[in-house]
Coordinates of C-alpha atoms in Angstrom, one line a residue:
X7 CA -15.8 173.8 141.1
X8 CA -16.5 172.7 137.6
X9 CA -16.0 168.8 136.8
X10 CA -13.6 168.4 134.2
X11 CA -15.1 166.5 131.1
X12 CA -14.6 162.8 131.0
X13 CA -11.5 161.7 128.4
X14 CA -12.8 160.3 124.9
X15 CA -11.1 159.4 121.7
X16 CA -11.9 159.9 118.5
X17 CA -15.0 158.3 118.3
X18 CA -16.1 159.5 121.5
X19 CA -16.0 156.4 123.6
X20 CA -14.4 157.0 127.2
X21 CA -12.3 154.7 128.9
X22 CA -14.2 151.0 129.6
X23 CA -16.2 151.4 126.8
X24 CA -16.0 149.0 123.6
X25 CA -15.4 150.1 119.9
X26 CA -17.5 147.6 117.6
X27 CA -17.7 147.9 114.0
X28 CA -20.2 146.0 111.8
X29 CA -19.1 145.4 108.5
X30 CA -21.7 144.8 105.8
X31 CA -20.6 144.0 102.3
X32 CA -23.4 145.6 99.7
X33 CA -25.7 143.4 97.9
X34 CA -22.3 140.6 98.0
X35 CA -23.2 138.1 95.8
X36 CA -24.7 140.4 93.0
X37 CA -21.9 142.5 93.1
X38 CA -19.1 140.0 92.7
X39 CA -21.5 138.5 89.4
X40 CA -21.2 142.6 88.5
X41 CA -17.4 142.7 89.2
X42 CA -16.9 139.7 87.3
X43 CA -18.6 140.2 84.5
X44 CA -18.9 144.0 83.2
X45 CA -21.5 143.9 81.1
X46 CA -24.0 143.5 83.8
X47 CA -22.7 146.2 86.0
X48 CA -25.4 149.0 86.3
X49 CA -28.3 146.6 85.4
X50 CA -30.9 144.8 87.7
X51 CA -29.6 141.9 88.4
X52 CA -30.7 138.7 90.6
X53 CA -28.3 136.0 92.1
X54 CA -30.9 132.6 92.5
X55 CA -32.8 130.6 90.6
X56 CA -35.1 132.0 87.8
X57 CA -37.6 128.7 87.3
X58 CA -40.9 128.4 88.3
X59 CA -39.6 127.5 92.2
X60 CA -36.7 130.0 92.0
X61 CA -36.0 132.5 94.6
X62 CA -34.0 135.0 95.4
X63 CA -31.0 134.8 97.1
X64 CA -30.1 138.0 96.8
X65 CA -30.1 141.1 94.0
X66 CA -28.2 144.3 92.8
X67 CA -29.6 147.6 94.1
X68 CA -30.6 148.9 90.4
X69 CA -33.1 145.4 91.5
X70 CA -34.1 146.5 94.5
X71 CA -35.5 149.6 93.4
X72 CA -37.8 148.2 91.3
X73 CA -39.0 146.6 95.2
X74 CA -37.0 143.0 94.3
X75 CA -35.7 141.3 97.5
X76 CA -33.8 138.6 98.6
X77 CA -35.7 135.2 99.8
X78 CA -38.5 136.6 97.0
X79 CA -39.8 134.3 94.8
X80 CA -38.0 134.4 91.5
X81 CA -41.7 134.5 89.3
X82 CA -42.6 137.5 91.2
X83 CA -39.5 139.3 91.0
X84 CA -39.6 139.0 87.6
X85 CA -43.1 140.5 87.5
X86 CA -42.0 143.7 89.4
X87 CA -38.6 144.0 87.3
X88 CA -39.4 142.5 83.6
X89 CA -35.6 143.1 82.2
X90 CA -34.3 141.4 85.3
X91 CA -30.8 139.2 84.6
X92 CA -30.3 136.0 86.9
X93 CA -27.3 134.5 87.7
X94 CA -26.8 131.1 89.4
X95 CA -25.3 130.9 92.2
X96 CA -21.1 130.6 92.8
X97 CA -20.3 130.2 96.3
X98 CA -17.2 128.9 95.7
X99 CA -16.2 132.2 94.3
X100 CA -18.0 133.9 97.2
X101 CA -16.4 131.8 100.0
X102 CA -13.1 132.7 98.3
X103 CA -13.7 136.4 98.3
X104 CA -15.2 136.1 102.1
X105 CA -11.1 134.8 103.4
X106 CA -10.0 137.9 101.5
X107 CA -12.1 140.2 103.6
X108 CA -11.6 138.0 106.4
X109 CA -7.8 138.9 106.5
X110 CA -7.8 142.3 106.0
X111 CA -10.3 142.5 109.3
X112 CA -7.7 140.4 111.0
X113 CA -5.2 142.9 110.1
X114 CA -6.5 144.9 112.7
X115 CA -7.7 142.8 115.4
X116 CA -7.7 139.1 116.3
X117 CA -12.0 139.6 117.7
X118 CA -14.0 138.6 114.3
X119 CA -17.4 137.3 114.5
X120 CA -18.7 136.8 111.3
X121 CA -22.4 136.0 110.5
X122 CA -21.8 135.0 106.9
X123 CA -20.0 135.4 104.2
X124 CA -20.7 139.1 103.5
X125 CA -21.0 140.5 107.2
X126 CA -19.0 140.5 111.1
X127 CA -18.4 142.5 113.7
X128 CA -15.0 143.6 114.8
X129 CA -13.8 144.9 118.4
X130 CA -11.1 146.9 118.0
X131 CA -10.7 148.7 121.7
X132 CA -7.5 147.2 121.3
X133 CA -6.5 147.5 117.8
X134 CA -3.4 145.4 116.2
X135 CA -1.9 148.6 114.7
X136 CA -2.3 151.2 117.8
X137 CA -4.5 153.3 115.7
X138 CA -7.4 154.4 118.1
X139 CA -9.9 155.1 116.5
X140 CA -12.8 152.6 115.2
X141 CA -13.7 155.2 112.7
X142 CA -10.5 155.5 111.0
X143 CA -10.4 151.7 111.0
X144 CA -13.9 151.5 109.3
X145 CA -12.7 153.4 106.9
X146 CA -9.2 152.3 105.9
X147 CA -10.9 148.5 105.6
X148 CA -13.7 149.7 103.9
X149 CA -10.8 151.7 101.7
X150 CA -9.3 148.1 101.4
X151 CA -11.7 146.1 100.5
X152 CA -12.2 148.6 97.8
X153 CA -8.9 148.3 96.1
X154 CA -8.3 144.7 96.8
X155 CA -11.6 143.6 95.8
X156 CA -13.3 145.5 93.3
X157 CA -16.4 145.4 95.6
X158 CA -17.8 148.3 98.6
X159 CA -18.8 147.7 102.1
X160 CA -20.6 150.1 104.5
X161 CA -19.9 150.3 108.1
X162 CA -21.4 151.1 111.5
X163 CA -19.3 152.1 114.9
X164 CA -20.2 152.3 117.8
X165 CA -20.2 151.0 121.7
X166 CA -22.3 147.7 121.2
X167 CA -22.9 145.4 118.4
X168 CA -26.8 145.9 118.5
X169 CA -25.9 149.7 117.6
X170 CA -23.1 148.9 115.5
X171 CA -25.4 146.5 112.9
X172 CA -28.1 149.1 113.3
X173 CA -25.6 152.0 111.7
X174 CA -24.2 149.5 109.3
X175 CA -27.8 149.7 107.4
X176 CA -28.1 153.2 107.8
X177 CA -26.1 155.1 105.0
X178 CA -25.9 152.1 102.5
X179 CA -24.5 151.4 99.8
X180 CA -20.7 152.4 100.2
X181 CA -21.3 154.5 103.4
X182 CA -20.6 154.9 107.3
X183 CA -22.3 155.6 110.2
X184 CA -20.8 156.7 114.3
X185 CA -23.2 156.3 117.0
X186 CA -21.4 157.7 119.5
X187 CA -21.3 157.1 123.8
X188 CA -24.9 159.1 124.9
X189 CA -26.2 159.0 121.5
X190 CA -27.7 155.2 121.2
X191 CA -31.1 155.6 122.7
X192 CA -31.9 158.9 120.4
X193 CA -30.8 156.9 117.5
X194 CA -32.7 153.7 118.2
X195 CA -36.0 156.7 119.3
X196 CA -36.3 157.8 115.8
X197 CA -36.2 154.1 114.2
X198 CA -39.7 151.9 113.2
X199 CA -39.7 148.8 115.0
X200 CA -39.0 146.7 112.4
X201 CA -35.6 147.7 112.0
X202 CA -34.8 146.0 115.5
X203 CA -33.3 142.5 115.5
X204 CA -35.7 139.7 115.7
X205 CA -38.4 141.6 114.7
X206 CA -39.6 140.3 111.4
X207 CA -43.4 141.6 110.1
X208 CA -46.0 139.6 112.4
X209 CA -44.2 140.9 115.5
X210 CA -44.2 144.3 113.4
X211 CA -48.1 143.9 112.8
X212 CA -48.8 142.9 116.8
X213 CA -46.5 146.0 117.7
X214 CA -48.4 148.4 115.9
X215 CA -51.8 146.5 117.1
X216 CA -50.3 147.8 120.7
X217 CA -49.3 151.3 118.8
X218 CA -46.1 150.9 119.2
X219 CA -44.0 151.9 116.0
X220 CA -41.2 153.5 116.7
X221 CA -38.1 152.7 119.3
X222 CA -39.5 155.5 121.2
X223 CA -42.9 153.7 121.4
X224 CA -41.2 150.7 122.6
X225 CA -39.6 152.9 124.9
X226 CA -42.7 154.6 126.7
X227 CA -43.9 150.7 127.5
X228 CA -42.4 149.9 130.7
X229 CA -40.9 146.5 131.9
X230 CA -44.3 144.5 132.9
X231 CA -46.2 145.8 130.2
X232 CA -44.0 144.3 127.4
X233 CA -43.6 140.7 129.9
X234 CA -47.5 140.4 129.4
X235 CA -47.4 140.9 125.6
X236 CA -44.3 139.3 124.7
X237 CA -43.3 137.0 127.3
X238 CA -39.6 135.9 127.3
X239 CA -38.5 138.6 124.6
X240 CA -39.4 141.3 127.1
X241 CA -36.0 142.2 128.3
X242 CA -34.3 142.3 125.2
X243 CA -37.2 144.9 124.0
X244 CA -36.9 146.8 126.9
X245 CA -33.1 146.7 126.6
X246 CA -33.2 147.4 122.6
X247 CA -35.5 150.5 122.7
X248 CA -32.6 151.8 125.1
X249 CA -29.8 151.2 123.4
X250 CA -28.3 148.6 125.4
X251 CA -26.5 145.4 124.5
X252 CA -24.0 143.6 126.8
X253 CA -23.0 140.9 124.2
X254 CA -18.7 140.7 123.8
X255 CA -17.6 140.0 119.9
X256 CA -16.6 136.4 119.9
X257 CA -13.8 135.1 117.6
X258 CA -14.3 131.6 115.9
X259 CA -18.0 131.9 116.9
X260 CA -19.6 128.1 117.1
X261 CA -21.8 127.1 114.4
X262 CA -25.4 126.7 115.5
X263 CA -26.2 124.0 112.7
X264 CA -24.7 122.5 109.5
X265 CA -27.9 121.1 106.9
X266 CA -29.4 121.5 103.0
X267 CA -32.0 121.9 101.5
X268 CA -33.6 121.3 97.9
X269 CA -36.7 123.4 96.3
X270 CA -38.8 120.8 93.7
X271 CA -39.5 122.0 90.2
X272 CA -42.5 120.6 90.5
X273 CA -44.8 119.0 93.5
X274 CA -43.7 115.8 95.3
X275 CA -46.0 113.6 97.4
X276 CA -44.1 110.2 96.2
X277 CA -42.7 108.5 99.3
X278 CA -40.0 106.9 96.7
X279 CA -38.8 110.4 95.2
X280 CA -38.9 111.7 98.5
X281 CA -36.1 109.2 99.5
X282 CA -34.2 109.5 96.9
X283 CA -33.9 113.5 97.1
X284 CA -33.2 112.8 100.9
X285 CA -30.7 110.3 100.3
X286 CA -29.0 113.3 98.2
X287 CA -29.1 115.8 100.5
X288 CA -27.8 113.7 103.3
X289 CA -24.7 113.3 101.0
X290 CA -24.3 116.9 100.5
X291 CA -25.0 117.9 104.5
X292 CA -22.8 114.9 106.0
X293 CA -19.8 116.0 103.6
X294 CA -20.2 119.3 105.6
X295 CA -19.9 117.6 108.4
X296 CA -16.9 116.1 107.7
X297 CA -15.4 118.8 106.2
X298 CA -15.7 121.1 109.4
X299 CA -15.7 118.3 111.5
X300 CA -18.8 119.0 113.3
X301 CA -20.4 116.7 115.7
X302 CA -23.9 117.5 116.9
X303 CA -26.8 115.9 118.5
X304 CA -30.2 116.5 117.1
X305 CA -31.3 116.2 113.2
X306 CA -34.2 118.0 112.2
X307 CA -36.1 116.9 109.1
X308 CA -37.9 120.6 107.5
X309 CA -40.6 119.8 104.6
X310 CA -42.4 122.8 103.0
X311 CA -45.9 122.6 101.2
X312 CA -46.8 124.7 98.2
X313 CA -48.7 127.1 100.4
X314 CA -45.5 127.5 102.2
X315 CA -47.0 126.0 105.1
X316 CA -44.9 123.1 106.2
X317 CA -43.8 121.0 109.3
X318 CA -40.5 119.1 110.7
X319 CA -39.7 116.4 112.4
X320 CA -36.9 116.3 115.0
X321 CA -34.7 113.7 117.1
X322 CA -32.5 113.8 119.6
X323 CA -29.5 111.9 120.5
X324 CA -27.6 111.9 124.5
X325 CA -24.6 111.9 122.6
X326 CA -23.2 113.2 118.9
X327 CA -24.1 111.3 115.7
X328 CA -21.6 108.7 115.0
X329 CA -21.7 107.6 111.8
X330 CA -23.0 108.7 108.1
X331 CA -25.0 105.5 108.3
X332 CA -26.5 106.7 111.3
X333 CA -26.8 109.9 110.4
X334 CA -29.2 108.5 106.9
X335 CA -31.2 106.3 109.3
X336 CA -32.3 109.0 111.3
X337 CA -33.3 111.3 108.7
X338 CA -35.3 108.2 106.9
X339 CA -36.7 107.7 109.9
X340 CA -38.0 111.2 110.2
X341 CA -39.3 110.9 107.1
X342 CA -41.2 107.6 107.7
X343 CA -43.1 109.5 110.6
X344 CA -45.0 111.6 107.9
X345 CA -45.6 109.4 104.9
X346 CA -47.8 109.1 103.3
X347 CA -48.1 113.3 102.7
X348 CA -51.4 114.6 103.2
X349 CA -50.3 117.3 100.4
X350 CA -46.8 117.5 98.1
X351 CA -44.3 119.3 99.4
X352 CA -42.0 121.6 97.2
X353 CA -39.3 121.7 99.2
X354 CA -37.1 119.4 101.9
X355 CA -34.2 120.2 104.3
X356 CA -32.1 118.4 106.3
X357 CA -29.9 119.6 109.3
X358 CA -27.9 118.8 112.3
X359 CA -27.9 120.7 115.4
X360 CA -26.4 121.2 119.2
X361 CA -23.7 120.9 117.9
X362 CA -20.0 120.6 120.3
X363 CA -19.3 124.2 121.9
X364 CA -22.3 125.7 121.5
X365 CA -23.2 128.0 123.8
X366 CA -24.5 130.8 122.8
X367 CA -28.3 131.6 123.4
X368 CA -29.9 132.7 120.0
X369 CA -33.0 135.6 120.8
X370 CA -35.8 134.4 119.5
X371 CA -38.2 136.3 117.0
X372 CA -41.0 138.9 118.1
X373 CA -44.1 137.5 116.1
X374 CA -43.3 133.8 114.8
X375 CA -41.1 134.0 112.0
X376 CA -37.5 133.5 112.3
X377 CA -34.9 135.7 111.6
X378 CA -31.2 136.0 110.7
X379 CA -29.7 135.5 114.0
X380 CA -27.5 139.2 115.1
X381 CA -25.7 137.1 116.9

């Protein structure tokens, strides 16, 4: 006798299974300088700094096509888009716009995780409004943010968040994507490497040195072959190429870190200057601090030569910085350790980590260079 096929929904998830959506807002900050201004909609457009030290911090897709990027330096985007507009940043403007998005997701369910300002993922396996389906959800908030914002998202559904960010990328700008139950190793098969999480391009370049370049590549390698060439990343390789990820959305998500950072117009080697910009951006991070009311244990002191080489300087405490006083003397003292500079530096960061309630385990990058953390 014939089994009778498994019960699904809408978007083909049976019983058990989770219904994520990733929702990415496209090209954010550029397109609220667009919406806000209409003279520059339709234009290439850069949201950053345009000096001689600018960069990037992100740029319209009429930009991008003319192979601008975000985190880019400003000189050379201007070189491969010579009619390109910048715009400073307004992140008060931004962070105002993010709570508007942010309540229409919780209109639908109470599990938000947001990454930043302009992305989260949902779970809606038990949605607010007894609707059912994570596709018809995607698309009335995408329809939503539309007509309450002036501004388009794209979306991606599916049964884990690693798939769910993955289709979010896939038909943008203004689009959608399902991966449905049975269909998330196939999908992740016919992607290159460097799509995946935590790959950035040196773990691209030693992938392809082991020909591996697509997710089927990764997954022909078995289990011991990827422990050998990438140690501790090896299971969530082997679990990536396969479609698998076991993470839950988590609401109110703790922050990993609170810090700032400054980028010099020009060179600076002088141990005087150097204090006095650190003596500013401890202002700016420990008002953060407040602010959110953070307490964390370790401050980490980030300087960055003009070769973009650079080093930092870290110290940690058995119990959560006390005081704004304290907090200064620490990062002066880090900055003692290194003086006098055997080069200038063009830029300097300051930030406070372990912070109370952490405890989630970021993956670390496949090659050395850090990237945006999926979780």
């Amino acid at each position: 006798m014939a089994e009778e096929p498994e019960e699904t929904d809408d978007d083909g998830a049976a019983p058990g299974l989770r219904k994520i959506i990733h929702v990415d807002m496209d090209a954010f900050y550029a397109s609220v300088e667009q919406r806000d201004d209409p003279s520059l909609r339709g234009k290439p457009i850069a949201v950053g700094g345009d000096g001689p030290r600018g960069v990037l911090t992100t740029c319209s897709y009429e930009a991008r096509k003319f192979g601008c990027r975000s985190a880019m330096p400003s000189a050379t985007a201007k070189r491969l888009c010579p009619g390109l507009i910048f715009r400073r940043p307004r992140f008060d403007v931004y962070t105002a716009v993010s709570r508007q998005i942010r309540a229409i997701f919780l209109d639908y369910t109470p599990l938000v995780e947001p990454l930043s300002l302009d992305e989260a993922f949902l779970d809606v396996t038990e949605d607010l409004r007894g609707i059912g389906s994570a596709t018809r959800i995607a698309e009335l908030i995408r329809q939503r943010i539309k007509d309450e914002t002036g501004l388009t998202a794209s979306a991606g559904v599916s049964y884990n968040k690693f798939l769910a960010k993955l289709a979010s990328d896939q038909n943008k700008p203004d689009g959608l994507c399902l991966i449905r139950p049975g269909e998330g190793a196939q999908f992740v098969a016919g992607l290159p490497v460097r799509r995946f999480f935590g790959i950035g391009p040196k773990g691209a370049e030693k992938m392809a040195a082991l020909e591996i370049e697509s997710g089927a590549d990764l997954a022909a390698k078995d289990i011991d072959f990827l422990r050998r060439h990438f140690g501790s990343q090896a299971d969530y390789l082997y679990r990536a190429a396969r479609g698998i990820d076991l993470r839950r959305v988590k609401a109110n998500r703790a922050r990993k870190s609170l810090g700032a950072e400054r980028t010099f117009d020009k060179d600076i080697s002088s141990g005087s200057a150097l204090r006095e910009v650190l003596e500013r951006i401890i202002a700016i991070t420990w008002d953060r601090i407040v602010k959110v009311e953070a307490q964390g244990r370790t401050i980490t002191l980030k300087l960055k030569h003009a070769d973009f080489t650079g080093l930092t300087r870290a110290r940690s405490l058995a119990r959560p910085v006390a005081t704004r006083e304290e907090f200064s003397a620490i990062g002066h003292a880090l900055l003692d350790e290194v003086l006098p500079l055997a080069q200038p530096v063009r830029l300097m960061g300051l930030t406070l980590s372990q912070l109370d309630g952490e405890d989630e385990v970021t993956p670390q990058p496949v090659g050395g260079a850090a990237q945006l953390s999926l979780l």
